């Protein structure tokens, strides 16, 4: 017997028929002799709908009230799944974030899970009851509802898996695993049988939304075994225990798999694991910022305090008169707040104009092989140049190169790079 946490995303939970199908998958997993807990997302499109209501109420909405609104989507699906499971003859009940509780910090709309009380969950699972937990939501120290940031149900699932020391955390979604790039953009994307935590972390952080970034870092830290697999399967599909999806593993485990198994001998570790795109970035340029110590701190300090994640930063060469232009990117969802904060501080910072542009996208190439191979970035620049795609900003890390381009060109760029790095399926 194993203890398994199963997570179902928005498309898998979108409506009565889909939830019925999910209930069937959960029931079969339990009948295979396992203890199961389920974490669910809101129905596809529901969180977007709720976010729009908040924006319409006030562009600079109070994030604590936003959390009250957007957490509602998962409350509905958790109750519905419990009802469907009961209809199939299973014992099941829902556990809302405040009931377990899932304790978080008070960073509303981007809260971090601190602890999850597991005794009640463990007792319910041991009694053969299926625990259904709404993802994405928690409770802060003051007892207020929090949410974990978009895509946060993945993190809820991994946190529950860590809390109950699950043998596996299966993330069911609308694709059957992690691919070399988004299979909806590139038809020739290849499914990966294994991805290391480190590579998945980097891919997620640059826009592969198949897993939320925090879920991967938490899984890595807690050693949770995560599988990504499809919920769009019929009863004759191989059981999840046979690992039909993609397994996220440690570097050492992957080395072992490659050395030990026959199939592993045929697989080599690739130079490039995958390519990701992120259309949710916005670019902000402040012109004629005084070129003196403290100027950059005056810009980014307030943004950090407001929990706004700044990504790429470029400071242009100082022109005469001791002034310089500073360009950076931030999430589009935070653009209005960013502009308001910088507008308020215009005199303190001393810039001349603020120019914002949301029509940008970041495309990134990720692979641990980069550590030992030169030329990855130049292949990228050349492939994009050959198609006339202009690069507006560049950033690199040990295992990643990212470029900022016009958002209209993002699909083309991903396809071109997928071919350039020889990732296309035969
Ligand atoms: P869920 O609602 O189940 O959480 P998401 O929409 O958040 O699902 O994530 C699944 C989607 O991630 C897929 O439909 C796919 O378009 C996208 N995706 C992006 N990059 C990848 C990748 N490298 N491999 C697989 N899917 C990817
Ligand atoms: N429903 C939330 C969202 O759309 C959380 C999730 O689906 O993971 O972001
Ligand atoms: Mg998701």
GROMACS .gro file of C-alpha atoms and ligand atoms in nm:
model
  463
    1UNK     CA    1   0.000   0.000   0.000
    2UNK     CA    2   0.119   0.346  -0.080
    3UNK     CA    3   0.002   0.689   0.022
    4UNK     CA    4  -0.068   0.904  -0.282
    5UNK     CA    5  -0.166   1.268  -0.324
    6UNK     CA    6  -0.348   1.331  -0.652
    7UNK     CA    7  -0.391   1.682  -0.792
    8UNK     CA    8  -0.634   1.777  -1.069
    9UNK     CA    9  -0.600   2.106  -1.258
   10UNK     CA   10  -0.863   2.341  -1.395
   11UNK     CA   11  -0.929   2.171  -1.729
   12UNK     CA   12  -0.968   1.837  -1.551
   13UNK     CA   13  -1.230   1.990  -1.319
   14UNK     CA   14  -1.422   2.193  -1.580
   15UNK     CA   15  -1.781   2.079  -1.538
   16UNK     CA   16  -1.988   1.782  -1.427
   17UNK     CA   17  -1.866   1.528  -1.684
   18UNK     CA   18  -1.500   1.606  -1.621
   19UNK     CA   19  -1.538   1.590  -1.243
   20UNK     CA   20  -1.720   1.257  -1.279
   21UNK     CA   21  -1.423   1.127  -1.476
   22UNK     CA   22  -1.183   1.255  -1.208
   23UNK     CA   23  -1.388   1.080  -0.940
   24UNK     CA   24  -1.348   0.756  -1.138
   25UNK     CA   25  -0.970   0.796  -1.156
   26UNK     CA   26  -0.951   0.866  -0.782
   27UNK     CA   27  -1.173   0.568  -0.700
   28UNK     CA   28  -0.958   0.334  -0.913
   29UNK     CA   29  -0.642   0.460  -0.742
   30UNK     CA   30  -0.793   0.387  -0.401
   31UNK     CA   31  -0.916   0.044  -0.518
   32UNK     CA   32  -0.559  -0.039  -0.619
   33UNK     CA   33  -0.500  -0.051  -0.244
   34UNK     CA   34  -0.371   0.298  -0.170
   35UNK     CA   35  -0.453   0.573   0.075
   36UNK     CA   36  -0.539   0.884  -0.123
   37UNK     CA   37  -0.587   1.255  -0.072
   38UNK     CA   38  -0.693   1.480  -0.358
   39UNK     CA   39  -0.610   1.845  -0.423
   40UNK     CA   40  -0.824   2.031  -0.677
   41UNK     CA   41  -0.811   2.352  -0.879
   42UNK     CA   42  -1.105   2.573  -0.968
   43UNK     CA   43  -1.279   2.499  -1.299
   44UNK     CA   44  -1.079   2.624  -1.600
   45UNK     CA   45  -1.135   2.995  -1.654
   46UNK     CA   46  -1.302   3.045  -1.315
   47UNK     CA   47  -1.007   3.210  -1.139
   48UNK     CA   48  -0.960   3.446  -1.437
   49UNK     CA   49  -1.327   3.538  -1.413
   50UNK     CA   50  -1.298   3.613  -1.041
   51UNK     CA   51  -0.977   3.814  -1.091
   52UNK     CA   52  -1.157   4.027  -1.351
   53UNK     CA   53  -1.429   4.111  -1.099
   54UNK     CA   54  -1.161   4.235  -0.858
   55UNK     CA   55  -0.993   4.445  -1.127
   56UNK     CA   56  -1.327   4.594  -1.227
   57UNK     CA   57  -1.390   4.686  -0.864
   58UNK     CA   58  -1.055   4.864  -0.831
   59UNK     CA   59  -0.739   4.839  -1.044
   60UNK     CA   60  -0.533   4.875  -0.726
   61UNK     CA   61  -0.742   4.622  -0.532
   62UNK     CA   62  -0.680   4.523  -0.170
   63UNK     CA   63  -0.505   4.189  -0.195
   64UNK     CA   64  -0.665   4.046   0.120
   65UNK     CA   65  -1.013   4.094  -0.029
   66UNK     CA   66  -0.890   3.964  -0.366
   67UNK     CA   67  -0.795   3.642  -0.184
   68UNK     CA   68  -1.146   3.612  -0.039
   69UNK     CA   69  -1.287   3.634  -0.390
   70UNK     CA   70  -1.047   3.413  -0.585
   71UNK     CA   71  -1.026   3.133  -0.325
   72UNK     CA   72  -1.395   3.067  -0.391
   73UNK     CA   73  -1.333   2.875  -0.715
   74UNK     CA   74  -1.157   2.589  -0.538
   75UNK     CA   75  -1.419   2.572  -0.263
   76UNK     CA   76  -1.679   2.484  -0.527
   77UNK     CA   77  -1.476   2.211  -0.700
   78UNK     CA   78  -1.367   2.047  -0.374
   79UNK     CA   79  -1.728   2.011  -0.261
   80UNK     CA   80  -1.835   1.888  -0.603
   81UNK     CA   81  -1.562   1.624  -0.621
   82UNK     CA   82  -1.657   1.498  -0.274
   83UNK     CA   83  -2.018   1.470  -0.396
   84UNK     CA   84  -1.914   1.280  -0.711
   85UNK     CA   85  -1.699   1.042  -0.507
   86UNK     CA   86  -1.987   0.978  -0.270
   87UNK     CA   87  -2.208   0.907  -0.571
   88UNK     CA   88  -1.959   0.636  -0.671
   89UNK     CA   89  -1.989   0.482  -0.327
   90UNK     CA   90  -1.664   0.619  -0.182
   91UNK     CA   91  -1.628   0.780   0.158
   92UNK     CA   92  -1.513   1.135   0.090
   93UNK     CA   93  -1.514   1.480   0.248
   94UNK     CA   94  -1.374   1.822   0.170
   95UNK     CA   95  -1.126   2.008   0.391
   96UNK     CA   96  -1.108   2.381   0.324
   97UNK     CA   97  -0.780   2.565   0.379
   98UNK     CA   98  -0.890   2.711   0.713
   99UNK     CA   99  -1.025   2.375   0.833
  100UNK     CA  100  -0.707   2.169   0.806
  101UNK     CA  101  -0.558   2.431   0.842
  102UNK     CA  102  -0.307   2.519   0.572
  103UNK     CA  103  -0.113   2.795   0.750
  104UNK     CA  104   0.058   3.058   0.534
  105UNK     CA  105   0.233   3.390   0.576
  106UNK     CA  106   0.030   3.705   0.512
  107UNK     CA  107   0.164   3.789   0.163
  108UNK     CA  108  -0.185   3.801   0.015
  109UNK     CA  109  -0.216   3.678  -0.346
  110UNK     CA  110   0.133   3.527  -0.323
  111UNK     CA  111   0.132   3.358   0.017
  112UNK     CA  112   0.379   3.091   0.118
  113UNK     CA  113   0.271   2.776   0.300
  114UNK     CA  114   0.432   2.747   0.643
  115UNK     CA  115   0.270   2.433   0.785
  116UNK     CA  116  -0.014   2.195   0.716
  117UNK     CA  117  -0.172   2.012   1.009
  118UNK     CA  118  -0.160   1.650   0.907
  119UNK     CA  119  -0.313   1.445   1.196
  120UNK     CA  120  -0.674   1.496   1.083
  121UNK     CA  121  -0.581   1.416   0.725
  122UNK     CA  122  -0.387   1.106   0.821
  123UNK     CA  123  -0.670   0.979   1.038
  124UNK     CA  124  -0.923   1.033   0.761
  125UNK     CA  125  -0.703   0.862   0.501
  126UNK     CA  126  -0.635   0.569   0.732
  127UNK     CA  127  -1.010   0.527   0.783
  128UNK     CA  128  -1.051   0.480   0.409
  129UNK     CA  129  -1.197   0.826   0.357
  130UNK     CA  130  -1.084   1.031   0.059
  131UNK     CA  131  -0.977   1.378   0.169
  132UNK     CA  132  -1.056   1.643  -0.093
  133UNK     CA  133  -0.858   1.964  -0.044
  134UNK     CA  134  -0.908   2.286  -0.240
  135UNK     CA  135  -0.571   2.393  -0.378
  136UNK     CA  136  -0.446   2.752  -0.394
  137UNK     CA  137  -0.586   2.858  -0.055
  138UNK     CA  138  -0.466   2.886   0.302
  139UNK     CA  139  -0.504   3.094   0.616
  140UNK     CA  140  -0.268   3.354   0.763
  141UNK     CA  141  -0.183   3.416   1.129
  142UNK     CA  142  -0.487   3.642   1.168
  143UNK     CA  143  -0.721   3.373   1.037
  144UNK     CA  144  -0.773   3.551   0.704
  145UNK     CA  145  -0.797   3.361   0.375
  146UNK     CA  146  -0.482   3.371   0.160
  147UNK     CA  147  -0.402   3.241  -0.187
  148UNK     CA  148  -0.072   3.113  -0.315
  149UNK     CA  149  -0.031   3.290  -0.650
  150UNK     CA  150  -0.158   3.174  -0.989
  151UNK     CA  151  -0.109   2.805  -1.052
  152UNK     CA  152  -0.073   2.755  -0.676
  153UNK     CA  153  -0.270   2.432  -0.651
  154UNK     CA  154   0.042   2.247  -0.762
  155UNK     CA  155   0.217   2.385  -0.455
  156UNK     CA  156  -0.077   2.292  -0.233
  157UNK     CA  157  -0.052   1.933  -0.362
  158UNK     CA  158   0.322   1.905  -0.302
  159UNK     CA  159   0.284   2.060   0.045
  160UNK     CA  160   0.009   1.812   0.135
  161UNK     CA  161   0.226   1.528   0.000
  162UNK     CA  162   0.516   1.646   0.218
  163UNK     CA  163   0.290   1.684   0.523
  164UNK     CA  164   0.149   1.329   0.499
  165UNK     CA  165   0.481   1.186   0.377
  166UNK     CA  166   0.318   1.056   0.061
  167UNK     CA  167   0.498   0.804  -0.157
  168UNK     CA  168   0.407   1.005  -0.466
  169UNK     CA  169   0.236   1.327  -0.570
  170UNK     CA  170   0.059   1.279  -0.904
  171UNK     CA  171  -0.020   1.605  -1.083
  172UNK     CA  172  -0.298   1.529  -1.332
  173UNK     CA  173  -0.336   1.787  -1.609
  174UNK     CA  174  -0.443   1.821  -1.972
  175UNK     CA  175  -0.115   1.695  -2.123
  176UNK     CA  176   0.042   1.357  -2.052
  177UNK     CA  177   0.373   1.481  -1.914
  178UNK     CA  178   0.644   1.743  -1.934
  179UNK     CA  179   0.761   1.809  -2.289
  180UNK     CA  180   1.068   1.974  -2.440
  181UNK     CA  181   0.842   2.276  -2.487
  182UNK     CA  182   0.472   2.354  -2.467
  183UNK     CA  183   0.318   2.083  -2.691
  184UNK     CA  184   0.036   2.326  -2.772
  185UNK     CA  185   0.285   2.558  -2.941
  186UNK     CA  186   0.519   2.307  -3.102
  187UNK     CA  187   0.359   1.992  -3.242
  188UNK     CA  188   0.702   1.829  -3.261
  189UNK     CA  189   0.771   1.872  -2.888
  190UNK     CA  190   0.895   1.550  -2.727
  191UNK     CA  191   0.766   1.404  -2.401
  192UNK     CA  192   1.035   1.361  -2.139
  193UNK     CA  193   1.027   1.051  -1.921
  194UNK     CA  194   1.235   1.215  -1.650
  195UNK     CA  195   1.326   1.574  -1.565
  196UNK     CA  196   1.548   1.675  -1.275
  197UNK     CA  197   1.413   1.904  -1.003
  198UNK     CA  198   1.673   2.161  -1.097
  199UNK     CA  199   1.579   2.167  -1.466
  200UNK     CA  200   1.206   2.168  -1.388
  201UNK     CA  201   1.257   2.452  -1.143
  202UNK     CA  202   1.430   2.660  -1.407
  203UNK     CA  203   1.173   2.569  -1.677
  204UNK     CA  204   0.885   2.657  -1.445
  205UNK     CA  205   1.043   2.982  -1.335
  206UNK     CA  206   1.077   3.100  -1.694
  207UNK     CA  207   0.720   3.020  -1.791
  208UNK     CA  208   0.650   2.644  -1.835
  209UNK     CA  209   0.325   2.669  -1.647
  210UNK     CA  210   0.278   2.291  -1.636
  211UNK     CA  211   0.403   2.317  -1.274
  212UNK     CA  212   0.409   2.624  -1.050
  213UNK     CA  213   0.769   2.718  -0.966
  214UNK     CA  214   0.717   2.700  -0.591
  215UNK     CA  215   0.577   2.349  -0.616
  216UNK     CA  216   0.903   2.235  -0.773
  217UNK     CA  217   1.128   2.405  -0.519
  218UNK     CA  218   0.918   2.261  -0.237
  219UNK     CA  219   0.930   1.911  -0.390
  220UNK     CA  220   1.307   1.943  -0.426
  221UNK     CA  221   1.351   2.061  -0.068
  222UNK     CA  222   1.120   1.797   0.082
  223UNK     CA  223   1.219   1.515  -0.154
  224UNK     CA  224   0.860   1.468  -0.276
  225UNK     CA  225   0.834   1.235  -0.576
  226UNK     CA  226   0.625   1.417  -0.836
  227UNK     CA  227   0.471   1.272  -1.151
  228UNK     CA  228   0.299   1.485  -1.420
  229UNK     CA  229   0.033   1.289  -1.612
  230UNK     CA  230  -0.294   1.326  -1.800
  231UNK     CA  231  -0.645   1.306  -1.656
  232UNK     CA  232  -0.781   1.267  -2.010
  233UNK     CA  233  -0.758   0.889  -2.004
  234UNK     CA  234  -1.002   0.601  -2.019
  235UNK     CA  235  -1.031   0.297  -1.797
  236UNK     CA  236  -0.801   0.091  -2.017
  237UNK     CA  237  -0.512   0.337  -1.973
  238UNK     CA  238  -0.211   0.211  -1.776
  239UNK     CA  239  -0.242   0.281  -1.401
  240UNK     CA  240  -0.058   0.580  -1.257
  241UNK     CA  241   0.159   0.342  -1.052
  242UNK     CA  242   0.327   0.228  -1.374
  243UNK     CA  243   0.446   0.591  -1.425
  244UNK     CA  244   0.288   0.671  -1.761
  245UNK     CA  245   0.372   1.041  -1.722
  246UNK     CA  246   0.691   1.235  -1.651
  247UNK     CA  247   0.873   1.177  -1.325
  248UNK     CA  248   1.058   1.468  -1.162
  249UNK     CA  249   1.370   1.320  -1.004
  250UNK     CA  250   1.692   1.427  -0.838
  251UNK     CA  251   2.010   1.455  -1.039
  252UNK     CA  252   2.156   1.149  -0.866
  253UNK     CA  253   1.844   0.943  -0.929
  254UNK     CA  254   1.854   1.030  -1.298
  255UNK     CA  255   2.220   0.928  -1.320
  256UNK     CA  256   2.129   0.597  -1.156
  257UNK     CA  257   1.835   0.541  -1.392
  258UNK     CA  258   2.050   0.614  -1.695
  259UNK     CA  259   2.326   0.382  -1.576
  260UNK     CA  260   2.105   0.094  -1.461
  261UNK     CA  261   1.818   0.047  -1.699
  262UNK     CA  262   1.827  -0.076  -2.056
  263UNK     CA  263   1.610   0.209  -2.176
  264UNK     CA  264   1.837   0.444  -1.982
  265UNK     CA  265   2.142   0.326  -2.171
  266UNK     CA  266   1.977   0.447  -2.488
  267UNK     CA  267   1.890   0.785  -2.344
  268UNK     CA  268   2.163   1.040  -2.316
  269UNK     CA  269   2.152   1.344  -2.102
  270UNK     CA  270   2.066   1.626  -2.334
  271UNK     CA  271   2.249   1.955  -2.361
  272UNK     CA  272   1.916   2.140  -2.367
  273UNK     CA  273   1.620   2.009  -2.167
  274UNK     CA  274   1.359   2.246  -2.293
  275UNK     CA  275   1.236   2.583  -2.408
  276UNK     CA  276   0.981   2.798  -2.229
  277UNK     CA  277   0.795   3.117  -2.307
  278UNK     CA  278   0.634   3.369  -2.078
  279UNK     CA  279   0.385   3.619  -2.215
  280UNK     CA  280   0.301   3.760  -1.876
  281UNK     CA  281   0.595   3.997  -1.853
  282UNK     CA  282   0.585   4.373  -1.891
  283UNK     CA  283   0.877   4.604  -1.965
  284UNK     CA  284   0.926   4.935  -1.786
  285UNK     CA  285   1.186   5.195  -1.883
  286UNK     CA  286   1.275   5.495  -1.671
  287UNK     CA  287   1.463   5.755  -1.876
  288UNK     CA  288   1.730   5.993  -1.754
  289UNK     CA  289   1.779   5.843  -1.409
  290UNK     CA  290   2.066   6.019  -1.224
  291UNK     CA  291   2.379   5.808  -1.265
  292UNK     CA  292   2.488   5.802  -0.901
  293UNK     CA  293   2.508   5.551  -0.615
  294UNK     CA  294   2.167   5.480  -0.464
  295UNK     CA  295   1.962   5.560  -0.774
  296UNK     CA  296   1.894   5.198  -0.863
  297UNK     CA  297   1.823   5.111  -0.499
  298UNK     CA  298   1.564   5.390  -0.490
  299UNK     CA  299   1.384   5.222  -0.781
  300UNK     CA  300   1.396   4.858  -0.679
  301UNK     CA  301   1.374   4.890  -0.298
  302UNK     CA  302   1.007   4.995  -0.297
  303UNK     CA  303   0.921   4.728  -0.556
  304UNK     CA  304   1.078   4.456  -0.342
  305UNK     CA  305   0.892   4.580  -0.035
  306UNK     CA  306   0.568   4.554  -0.233
  307UNK     CA  307   0.652   4.189  -0.320
  308UNK     CA  308   0.689   4.273  -0.690
  309UNK     CA  309   0.930   4.035  -0.857
  310UNK     CA  310   1.159   4.220  -1.091
  311UNK     CA  311   1.323   3.995  -1.347
  312UNK     CA  312   1.551   4.130  -1.621
  313UNK     CA  313   1.730   4.456  -1.547
  314UNK     CA  314   1.929   4.666  -1.791
  315UNK     CA  315   2.107   4.986  -1.707
  316UNK     CA  316   2.223   5.157  -2.021
  317UNK     CA  317   2.562   5.321  -2.046
  318UNK     CA  318   2.557   5.662  -1.885
  319UNK     CA  319   2.528   5.934  -2.140
  320UNK     CA  320   2.671   6.278  -2.080
  321UNK     CA  321   2.516   6.485  -1.802
  322UNK     CA  322   2.544   6.186  -1.565
  323UNK     CA  323   2.211   6.032  -1.661
  324UNK     CA  324   2.119   5.680  -1.759
  325UNK     CA  325   1.814   5.480  -1.872
  326UNK     CA  326   1.703   5.186  -1.658
  327UNK     CA  327   1.486   4.911  -1.810
  328UNK     CA  328   1.340   4.615  -1.623
  329UNK     CA  329   1.066   4.356  -1.651
  330UNK     CA  330   0.799   4.261  -1.396
  331UNK     CA  331   0.485   4.044  -1.408
  332UNK     CA  332   0.208   4.207  -1.613
  333UNK     CA  333  -0.028   4.152  -1.321
  334UNK     CA  334   0.192   4.384  -1.112
  335UNK     CA  335   0.239   4.653  -1.378
  336UNK     CA  336  -0.030   4.890  -1.246
  337UNK     CA  337   0.113   4.873  -0.894
  338UNK     CA  338   0.467   4.914  -1.025
  339UNK     CA  339   0.372   5.225  -1.220
  340UNK     CA  340   0.186   5.371  -0.923
  341UNK     CA  341   0.480   5.311  -0.688
  342UNK     CA  342   0.733   5.465  -0.926
  343UNK     CA  343   0.505   5.757  -1.011
  344UNK     CA  344   0.477   5.837  -0.639
  345UNK     CA  345   0.856   5.838  -0.613
  346UNK     CA  346   0.928   6.029  -0.933
  347UNK     CA  347   1.094   6.319  -0.752
  348UNK     CA  348   1.295   6.104  -0.511
  349UNK     CA  349   1.429   5.883  -0.791
  350UNK     CA  350   1.467   6.180  -1.024
  351UNK     CA  351   1.381   6.014  -1.357
  352UNK     CA  352   1.235   6.203  -1.653
  353UNK     CA  353   0.981   5.965  -1.813
  354UNK     CA  354   0.836   5.621  -1.742
  355UNK     CA  355   0.754   5.408  -2.047
  356UNK     CA  356   0.564   5.080  -1.997
  357UNK     CA  357   0.522   4.809  -2.261
  358UNK     CA  358   0.316   4.492  -2.210
  359UNK     CA  359   0.364   4.366  -2.564
  360UNK     CA  360   0.675   4.169  -2.474
  361UNK     CA  361   0.747   3.803  -2.404
  362UNK     CA  362   1.040   3.617  -2.259
  363UNK     CA  363   1.174   3.306  -2.432
  364UNK     CA  364   1.422   3.088  -2.245
  365UNK     CA  365   1.639   2.789  -2.320
  366UNK     CA  366   1.716   2.561  -2.022
  367UNK     CA  367   1.961   2.275  -1.974
  368UNK     CA  368   2.217   2.160  -1.720
  369UNK     CA  369   2.443   2.070  -2.013
  370UNK     CA  370   2.511   2.443  -2.052
  371UNK     CA  371   2.747   2.426  -1.759
  372UNK     CA  372   2.997   2.234  -1.962
  373UNK     CA  373   2.920   2.357  -2.313
  374UNK     CA  374   2.994   2.693  -2.468
  375UNK     CA  375   2.795   2.838  -2.756
  376UNK     CA  376   2.439   2.781  -2.633
  377UNK     CA  377   2.362   3.153  -2.624
  378UNK     CA  378   2.516   3.226  -2.961
  379UNK     CA  379   2.309   2.948  -3.123
  380UNK     CA  380   2.003   3.120  -2.979
  381UNK     CA  381   2.096   3.467  -3.098
  382UNK     CA  382   2.181   3.345  -3.447
  383UNK     CA  383   1.863   3.137  -3.487
  384UNK     CA  384   1.649   3.437  -3.384
  385UNK     CA  385   1.846   3.678  -3.604
  386UNK     CA  386   1.801   3.449  -3.907
  387UNK     CA  387   1.424   3.495  -3.866
  388UNK     CA  388   1.452   3.870  -3.810
  389UNK     CA  389   1.342   3.848  -3.446
  390UNK     CA  390   1.475   4.143  -3.248
  391UNK     CA  391   1.611   4.091  -2.895
  392UNK     CA  392   1.523   4.366  -2.647
  393UNK     CA  393   1.694   4.229  -2.335
  394UNK     CA  394   1.900   3.927  -2.236
  395UNK     CA  395   1.959   3.750  -1.905
  396UNK     CA  396   2.148   3.434  -1.823
  397UNK     CA  397   2.203   3.196  -1.535
  398UNK     CA  398   2.420   2.889  -1.504
  399UNK     CA  399   2.166   2.667  -1.682
  400UNK     CA  400   1.947   2.916  -1.872
  401UNK     CA  401   1.954   3.189  -2.136
  402UNK     CA  402   1.650   3.420  -2.169
  403UNK     CA  403   1.568   3.687  -2.422
  404UNK     CA  404   1.289   3.945  -2.428
  405UNK     CA  405   1.114   3.985  -2.764
  406UNK     CA  406   0.794   4.126  -2.914
  407UNK     CA  407   0.503   3.909  -2.793
  408UNK     CA  408   0.373   3.866  -3.148
  409UNK     CA  409   0.688   3.669  -3.234
  410UNK     CA  410   0.691   3.431  -2.942
  411UNK     CA  411   0.542   3.120  -3.108
  412UNK     CA  412   0.776   3.157  -3.403
  413UNK     CA  413   1.075   3.203  -3.173
  414UNK     CA  414   0.995   2.890  -2.971
  415UNK     CA  415   0.956   2.681  -3.288
  416UNK     CA  416   1.276   2.814  -3.439
  417UNK     CA  417   1.474   2.744  -3.123
  418UNK     CA  418   1.324   2.397  -3.078
  419UNK     CA  419   1.458   2.311  -3.423
  420UNK     CA  420   1.789   2.491  -3.373
  421UNK     CA  421   1.869   2.282  -3.063
  422UNK     CA  422   1.762   1.962  -3.242
  423UNK     CA  423   1.478   1.891  -3.001
  424UNK     CA  424   1.213   1.815  -3.266
  425UNK     CA  425   1.056   1.469  -3.250
  426UNK     CA  426   1.127   1.257  -3.555
  427LIG     P1  427  -0.366   2.272  -1.490
  427LIG     O1  428  -0.491   2.350  -1.510
  427LIG     O2  429  -0.386   2.125  -1.497
  427LIG     O3  430  -0.287   2.316  -1.373
  427LIG     P2  431  -0.194   2.424  -1.664
  427LIG     O4  432  -0.266   2.490  -1.776
  427LIG     O5  433  -0.156   2.506  -1.546
  427LIG     O6  434  -0.281   2.300  -1.620
  427LIG     O7  435  -0.063   2.350  -1.718
  427LIG     C1  436  -0.072   2.260  -1.825
  427LIG     C2  437  -0.033   2.329  -1.953
  427LIG     O8  438   0.105   2.364  -1.947
  427LIG     C3  439  -0.042   2.245  -2.078
  427LIG     O9  440  -0.173   2.248  -2.132
  427LIG     C4  441   0.060   2.308  -2.171
  427LIG    O10  442  -0.002   2.393  -2.265
  427LIG     C5  443   0.145   2.393  -2.078
  427LIG     N1  444   0.290   2.370  -2.091
  427LIG     C6  445   0.383   2.467  -2.099
  427LIG     N2  446   0.504   2.416  -2.111
  427LIG     C7  447   0.491   2.281  -2.109
  427LIG     C8  448   0.585   2.174  -2.117
  427LIG     N3  449   0.716   2.193  -2.130
  427LIG     N4  450   0.536   2.047  -2.111
  427LIG     C9  451   0.403   2.025  -2.097
  427LIG     N5  452   0.311   2.124  -2.090
  427LIG    C10  453   0.353   2.251  -2.096
  428LIG     N1  454  -0.715   2.823  -0.972
  428LIG     C1  455  -0.586   2.883  -0.951
  428LIG     C2  456  -0.536   2.950  -1.077
  428LIG     O1  457  -0.603   2.943  -1.181
  428LIG     C3  458  -0.485   2.786  -0.896
  428LIG     C4  459  -0.453   2.670  -0.988
  428LIG     O2  460  -0.530   2.636  -1.078
  428LIG     O3  461  -0.347   2.607  -0.966
  428LIG     O4  462  -0.434   3.010  -1.076
  429LIG    MG1  463  -0.153   2.477  -1.340
   0.00000   0.00000   0.00000
